[in-house]
Amino acid sequence: MTMNEQEWLACVNHVAGGEYPIPRGMISNYDDWRCRSTVGRALYWMDEIEASMRVLATVLDVEPDMDDAPEMGLSEAEHKVLCLRDVADIVWKLARNEDAALTYLAQAYELSRAYKHSFRSASRGDMFYRRLAILREVGKEDQAVQEAEVMLEMEAGNEGINPYRYFAYKFLAEHQHNAGDDVQATQLYAEAFKYYPVSEAGERDLARAAATEDAAARYKAYAFCSTIQYKPWEKLPPAIIRRDL
């Protein structure tokens, strides 16, 4: 899929003139698919959903260079993964198209698993978690629970920072919370944070959460911690990313 020049310039102008403008020099070259990736994702952040989908659709067939690992900025693999993630979000929000959303998320997951270099932009495990969340929304929570448990089995023994184990435990904690068992939910959340990158501030937040006596309040405290990115995911200590799954 392609865009005509008028459509493209309108999108670039919108992104370059927004509340948080992106310099035109970074986004104006239509022939560089990474520019289209940046513009499409920026439009999504700006809640210009249909325009975002129009732009992101132009990169869905792009094959990223899996050896690209720049010292600064996103690699081609990261660009593609984030585009697939946002397209999955869009087709789910606009049309509640489960099959399409899960297909795009599966592609994002497989690509992020296969990429052998640092992945700075987001958690690779987020792609897996989004799948579980969609399954939960469509009434397939039992299947999602089973998939989370399988992920824990697959990642057994991989200690240290591990986005797959974290998000599997996080989902299971939410499942127990929704079932009314906050005691079990907080135990699962405590286990999840063993694999989450936390700073000294994060350690203090988690200690306060663990010390909260009321189970419901303790769950809420852990859930709050999960909204804070204390450290980048793939930074010392290194994330455990298996390539053979």
Tab-separated table of C-alpha atoms in Angstrom:
chain	number	residue	atom	x	y	z
A	1	MET	CA	0.000	0.000	0.000
A	2	THR	CA	1.222	3.505	-0.816
A	3	MET	CA	0.134	7.080	-0.125
A	4	ASN	CA	0.044	9.998	-2.534
A	5	GLU	CA	2.194	13.041	-1.844
A	6	GLN	CA	-0.698	15.207	-0.652
A	7	GLU	CA	-1.811	12.613	1.921
A	8	TRP	CA	1.725	12.125	3.157
A	9	LEU	CA	2.483	15.849	3.526
A	10	ALA	CA	-0.755	16.348	5.453
A	11	CYS	CA	0.309	13.666	7.930
A	12	VAL	CA	3.842	15.058	8.263
A	13	ASN	CA	2.491	18.575	8.818
A	14	HIS	CA	0.147	17.324	11.501
A	15	VAL	CA	2.893	15.522	13.387
A	16	ALA	CA	5.422	18.355	12.958
A	17	GLY	CA	2.913	20.925	14.199
A	18	GLY	CA	1.503	19.023	17.158
A	19	GLU	CA	1.798	19.681	20.865
A	20	TYR	CA	5.021	17.665	20.920
A	21	PRO	CA	6.353	18.341	17.415
A	22	ILE	CA	8.801	15.991	15.738
A	23	PRO	CA	11.426	17.779	13.597
A	24	ARG	CA	10.575	17.527	9.921
A	25	GLY	CA	14.075	16.341	9.093
A	26	MET	CA	13.343	13.143	11.019
A	27	ILE	CA	10.055	12.326	9.331
A	28	SER	CA	9.704	13.930	5.903
A	29	ASN	CA	11.315	11.285	3.675
A	30	TYR	CA	8.494	9.055	2.467
A	31	ASP	CA	10.936	6.705	0.774
A	32	ASP	CA	12.484	5.852	4.158
A	33	TRP	CA	9.970	3.487	5.727
A	34	ARG	CA	11.283	4.372	9.195
A	35	CYS	CA	9.960	7.895	8.656
A	36	ARG	CA	6.562	6.442	7.829
A	37	SER	CA	6.795	4.280	10.942
A	38	THR	CA	7.535	7.308	13.117
A	39	VAL	CA	4.751	9.398	11.595
A	40	GLY	CA	2.197	6.606	11.823
A	41	ARG	CA	2.960	5.886	15.468
A	42	ALA	CA	2.981	9.595	16.314
A	43	LEU	CA	-0.465	9.976	14.769
A	44	TYR	CA	-1.634	7.100	16.932
A	45	TRP	CA	-0.310	8.840	20.069
A	46	MET	CA	-2.211	11.940	18.925
A	47	ASP	CA	-5.398	9.863	18.671
A	48	GLU	CA	-5.576	10.342	14.903
A	49	ILE	CA	-6.494	6.707	14.549
A	50	GLU	CA	-7.616	6.466	10.930
A	51	ALA	CA	-4.684	8.548	9.655
A	52	SER	CA	-2.322	6.439	11.726
A	53	MET	CA	-3.663	3.233	10.209
A	54	ARG	CA	-3.334	4.696	6.715
A	55	VAL	CA	0.363	5.391	7.280
A	56	LEU	CA	1.206	2.239	9.215
A	57	ALA	CA	-0.394	0.103	6.519
A	58	THR	CA	2.424	1.192	4.195
A	59	VAL	CA	5.046	-0.557	6.336
A	60	LEU	CA	3.312	-3.858	7.059
A	61	ASP	CA	5.085	-5.647	4.197
A	62	VAL	CA	8.530	-4.220	4.987
A	63	GLU	CA	11.185	-6.761	5.981
A	64	PRO	CA	13.439	-5.159	8.605
A	65	ASP	CA	17.203	-5.600	8.654
A	66	MET	CA	17.667	-7.909	11.622
A	67	ASP	CA	21.352	-6.960	11.880
A	68	ASP	CA	20.560	-3.263	12.293
A	69	ALA	CA	21.564	-2.246	15.832
A	70	PRO	CA	22.182	1.512	16.037
A	71	GLU	CA	23.836	3.037	19.098
A	72	MET	CA	21.056	5.637	19.208
A	73	GLY	CA	17.456	5.493	18.087
A	74	LEU	CA	15.316	2.546	17.111
A	75	SER	CA	16.546	-0.402	15.116
A	76	GLU	CA	14.592	-1.479	12.062
A	77	ALA	CA	13.304	-4.475	13.993
A	78	GLU	CA	11.999	-2.235	16.765
A	79	HIS	CA	10.301	0.049	14.257
A	80	LYS	CA	8.512	-2.914	12.726
A	81	VAL	CA	7.529	-4.459	16.067
A	82	LEU	CA	6.068	-1.178	17.324
A	83	CYS	CA	4.168	-0.656	14.081
A	84	LEU	CA	2.674	-4.141	14.321
A	85	ARG	CA	1.771	-3.510	17.950
A	86	ASP	CA	-0.002	-0.243	17.137
A	87	VAL	CA	-1.831	-1.741	14.150
A	88	ALA	CA	-3.032	-4.541	16.422
A	89	ASP	CA	-4.302	-1.942	18.893
A	90	ILE	CA	-6.050	-0.024	16.136
A	91	VAL	CA	-7.881	-2.957	14.565
A	92	TRP	CA	-8.940	-4.045	18.029
A	93	LYS	CA	-10.203	-0.602	19.043
A	94	LEU	CA	-11.929	0.219	15.775
A	95	ALA	CA	-13.405	-3.118	14.773
A	96	ARG	CA	-12.905	-5.504	17.704
A	97	ASN	CA	-11.286	-7.770	15.121
A	98	GLU	CA	-9.820	-10.461	17.336
A	99	ASP	CA	-8.225	-12.533	14.596
A	100	ALA	CA	-6.480	-9.579	12.953
A	101	ALA	CA	-5.283	-8.110	16.243
A	102	LEU	CA	-3.862	-11.422	17.431
A	103	THR	CA	-2.226	-12.033	14.055
A	104	TYR	CA	-0.379	-8.714	14.191
A	105	LEU	CA	0.607	-9.299	17.813
A	106	ALA	CA	1.914	-12.754	16.922
A	107	GLN	CA	4.076	-11.220	14.209
A	108	ALA	CA	5.357	-8.589	16.651
A	109	TYR	CA	6.075	-11.246	19.265
A	110	GLU	CA	7.944	-13.521	16.860
A	111	LEU	CA	9.999	-10.652	15.473
A	112	SER	CA	10.937	-9.344	18.912
A	113	ARG	CA	11.912	-12.869	19.991
A	114	ALA	CA	14.098	-13.306	16.914
A	115	TYR	CA	15.941	-9.994	17.174
A	116	LYS	CA	19.361	-10.643	18.715
A	117	HIS	CA	20.290	-7.116	19.771
A	118	SER	CA	19.138	-4.751	22.524
A	119	PHE	CA	15.488	-3.788	22.373
A	120	ARG	CA	15.292	-0.369	24.015
A	121	SER	CA	11.911	0.977	22.983
A	122	ALA	CA	9.517	-1.299	24.851
A	123	SER	CA	9.280	-4.598	26.633
A	124	ARG	CA	9.297	-7.620	24.366
A	125	GLY	CA	6.958	-9.258	26.851
A	126	ASP	CA	4.388	-6.523	26.263
A	127	MET	CA	3.470	-8.140	22.939
A	128	PHE	CA	2.654	-11.369	24.766
A	129	TYR	CA	0.686	-9.577	27.485
A	130	ARG	CA	-1.443	-7.727	24.938
A	131	ARG	CA	-2.480	-11.070	23.487
A	132	LEU	CA	-3.566	-12.300	26.902
A	133	ALA	CA	-5.512	-9.085	27.501
A	134	ILE	CA	-7.459	-9.498	24.257
A	135	LEU	CA	-8.256	-13.108	25.061
A	136	ARG	CA	-9.557	-11.971	28.432
A	137	GLU	CA	-11.748	-9.309	26.830
A	138	VAL	CA	-13.393	-11.784	24.467
A	139	GLY	CA	-14.230	-14.223	27.248
A	140	LYS	CA	-11.285	-16.586	26.752
A	141	GLU	CA	-9.635	-15.923	30.093
A	142	ASP	CA	-9.130	-19.611	30.826
A	143	GLN	CA	-7.139	-19.935	27.597
A	144	ALA	CA	-5.125	-16.830	28.512
A	145	VAL	CA	-4.352	-18.261	31.960
A	146	GLN	CA	-3.152	-21.479	30.362
A	147	GLU	CA	-0.930	-19.554	27.962
A	148	ALA	CA	0.546	-17.528	30.826
A	149	GLU	CA	1.298	-20.731	32.714
A	150	VAL	CA	2.918	-22.248	29.613
A	151	MET	CA	5.099	-19.152	29.293
A	152	LEU	CA	6.291	-19.614	32.864
A	153	GLU	CA	7.177	-23.213	32.061
A	154	MET	CA	9.022	-22.146	28.920
A	155	GLU	CA	10.989	-19.523	30.827
A	156	ALA	CA	11.650	-21.688	33.890
A	157	GLY	CA	15.188	-21.189	35.161
A	158	ASN	CA	15.664	-17.844	33.407
A	159	GLU	CA	16.319	-15.667	36.430
A	160	GLY	CA	17.072	-11.965	36.400
A	161	ILE	CA	15.217	-9.359	34.363
A	162	ASN	CA	12.763	-11.242	32.198
A	163	PRO	CA	9.807	-9.518	30.520
A	164	TYR	CA	8.081	-12.776	29.641
A	165	ARG	CA	8.018	-14.066	33.199
A	166	TYR	CA	7.018	-10.654	34.542
A	167	PHE	CA	4.034	-10.256	32.248
A	168	ALA	CA	2.886	-13.844	32.737
A	169	TYR	CA	2.855	-13.380	36.507
A	170	LYS	CA	1.247	-9.939	36.164
A	171	PHE	CA	-1.588	-11.408	34.126
A	172	LEU	CA	-2.100	-14.237	36.602
A	173	ALA	CA	-2.151	-11.694	39.441
A	174	GLU	CA	-4.862	-9.738	37.650
A	175	HIS	CA	-6.770	-12.958	37.083
A	176	GLN	CA	-6.760	-13.759	40.797
A	177	HIS	CA	-7.742	-10.184	41.650
A	178	ASN	CA	-10.692	-10.380	39.264
A	179	ALA	CA	-11.677	-13.645	40.956
A	180	GLY	CA	-11.704	-11.887	44.329
A	181	ASP	CA	-8.523	-13.407	45.776
A	182	ASP	CA	-6.232	-10.471	46.507
A	183	VAL	CA	-4.025	-12.516	48.817
A	184	GLN	CA	-3.042	-14.833	45.972
A	185	ALA	CA	-2.953	-11.912	43.552
A	186	THR	CA	-0.413	-10.003	45.637
A	187	GLN	CA	1.744	-13.104	46.014
A	188	LEU	CA	1.824	-13.414	42.240
A	189	TYR	CA	2.608	-9.718	41.836
A	190	ALA	CA	5.471	-10.040	44.329
A	191	GLU	CA	6.833	-12.913	42.239
A	192	ALA	CA	6.392	-10.885	39.045
A	193	PHE	CA	8.557	-8.055	40.330
A	194	LYS	CA	11.520	-10.389	40.755
A	195	TYR	CA	11.839	-10.103	36.978
A	196	TYR	CA	11.115	-6.374	36.613
A	197	PRO	CA	13.868	-3.743	36.240
A	198	VAL	CA	13.636	-1.581	39.375
A	199	SER	CA	15.726	1.301	40.681
A	200	GLU	CA	16.325	2.172	44.329
A	201	ALA	CA	13.062	4.106	44.236
A	202	GLY	CA	11.370	1.013	42.887
A	203	GLU	CA	12.778	-1.123	45.670
A	204	ARG	CA	11.318	1.326	48.194
A	205	ASP	CA	7.934	1.335	46.463
A	206	LEU	CA	7.845	-2.445	46.394
A	207	ALA	CA	8.858	-2.688	50.046
A	208	ARG	CA	5.979	-0.375	50.963
A	209	ALA	CA	3.604	-2.456	48.868
A	210	ALA	CA	4.737	-5.686	50.523
A	211	ALA	CA	4.308	-4.147	53.981
A	212	THR	CA	0.728	-3.057	53.335
A	213	GLU	CA	-1.454	-5.195	55.588
A	214	ASP	CA	-4.797	-5.037	53.794
A	215	ALA	CA	-4.716	-7.377	50.789
A	216	ALA	CA	-6.827	-5.147	48.557
A	217	ALA	CA	-4.654	-2.117	49.320
A	218	ARG	CA	-1.526	-4.225	48.844
A	219	TYR	CA	-2.744	-5.302	45.409
A	220	LYS	CA	-3.436	-1.690	44.490
A	221	ALA	CA	0.073	-0.711	45.596
A	222	TYR	CA	1.670	-3.422	43.455
A	223	ALA	CA	-0.503	-2.458	40.494
A	224	PHE	CA	0.674	1.138	40.886
A	225	CYS	CA	4.311	-0.014	40.799
A	226	SER	CA	3.581	-1.813	37.542
A	227	THR	CA	2.741	1.523	35.902
A	228	ILE	CA	6.213	2.944	36.555
A	229	GLN	CA	9.177	2.146	34.330
A	230	TYR	CA	11.912	2.477	36.941
A	231	LYS	CA	14.686	1.400	34.578
A	232	PRO	CA	14.938	0.447	30.908
A	233	TRP	CA	14.103	-3.186	30.354
A	234	GLU	CA	17.291	-4.173	28.590
A	235	LYS	CA	20.003	-2.665	30.711
A	236	LEU	CA	22.321	-4.169	33.339
A	237	PRO	CA	21.612	-6.678	34.688
A	238	PRO	CA	20.932	-8.050	31.221
A	239	ALA	CA	17.490	-9.244	30.305
A	240	ILE	CA	17.160	-12.983	29.785
A	241	ILE	CA	16.015	-13.386	26.183
A	242	ARG	CA	15.927	-16.904	24.803
A	243	ARG	CA	16.170	-17.281	21.027
A	244	ASP	CA	15.141	-20.896	20.663
A	245	LEU	CA	11.403	-20.705	21.420
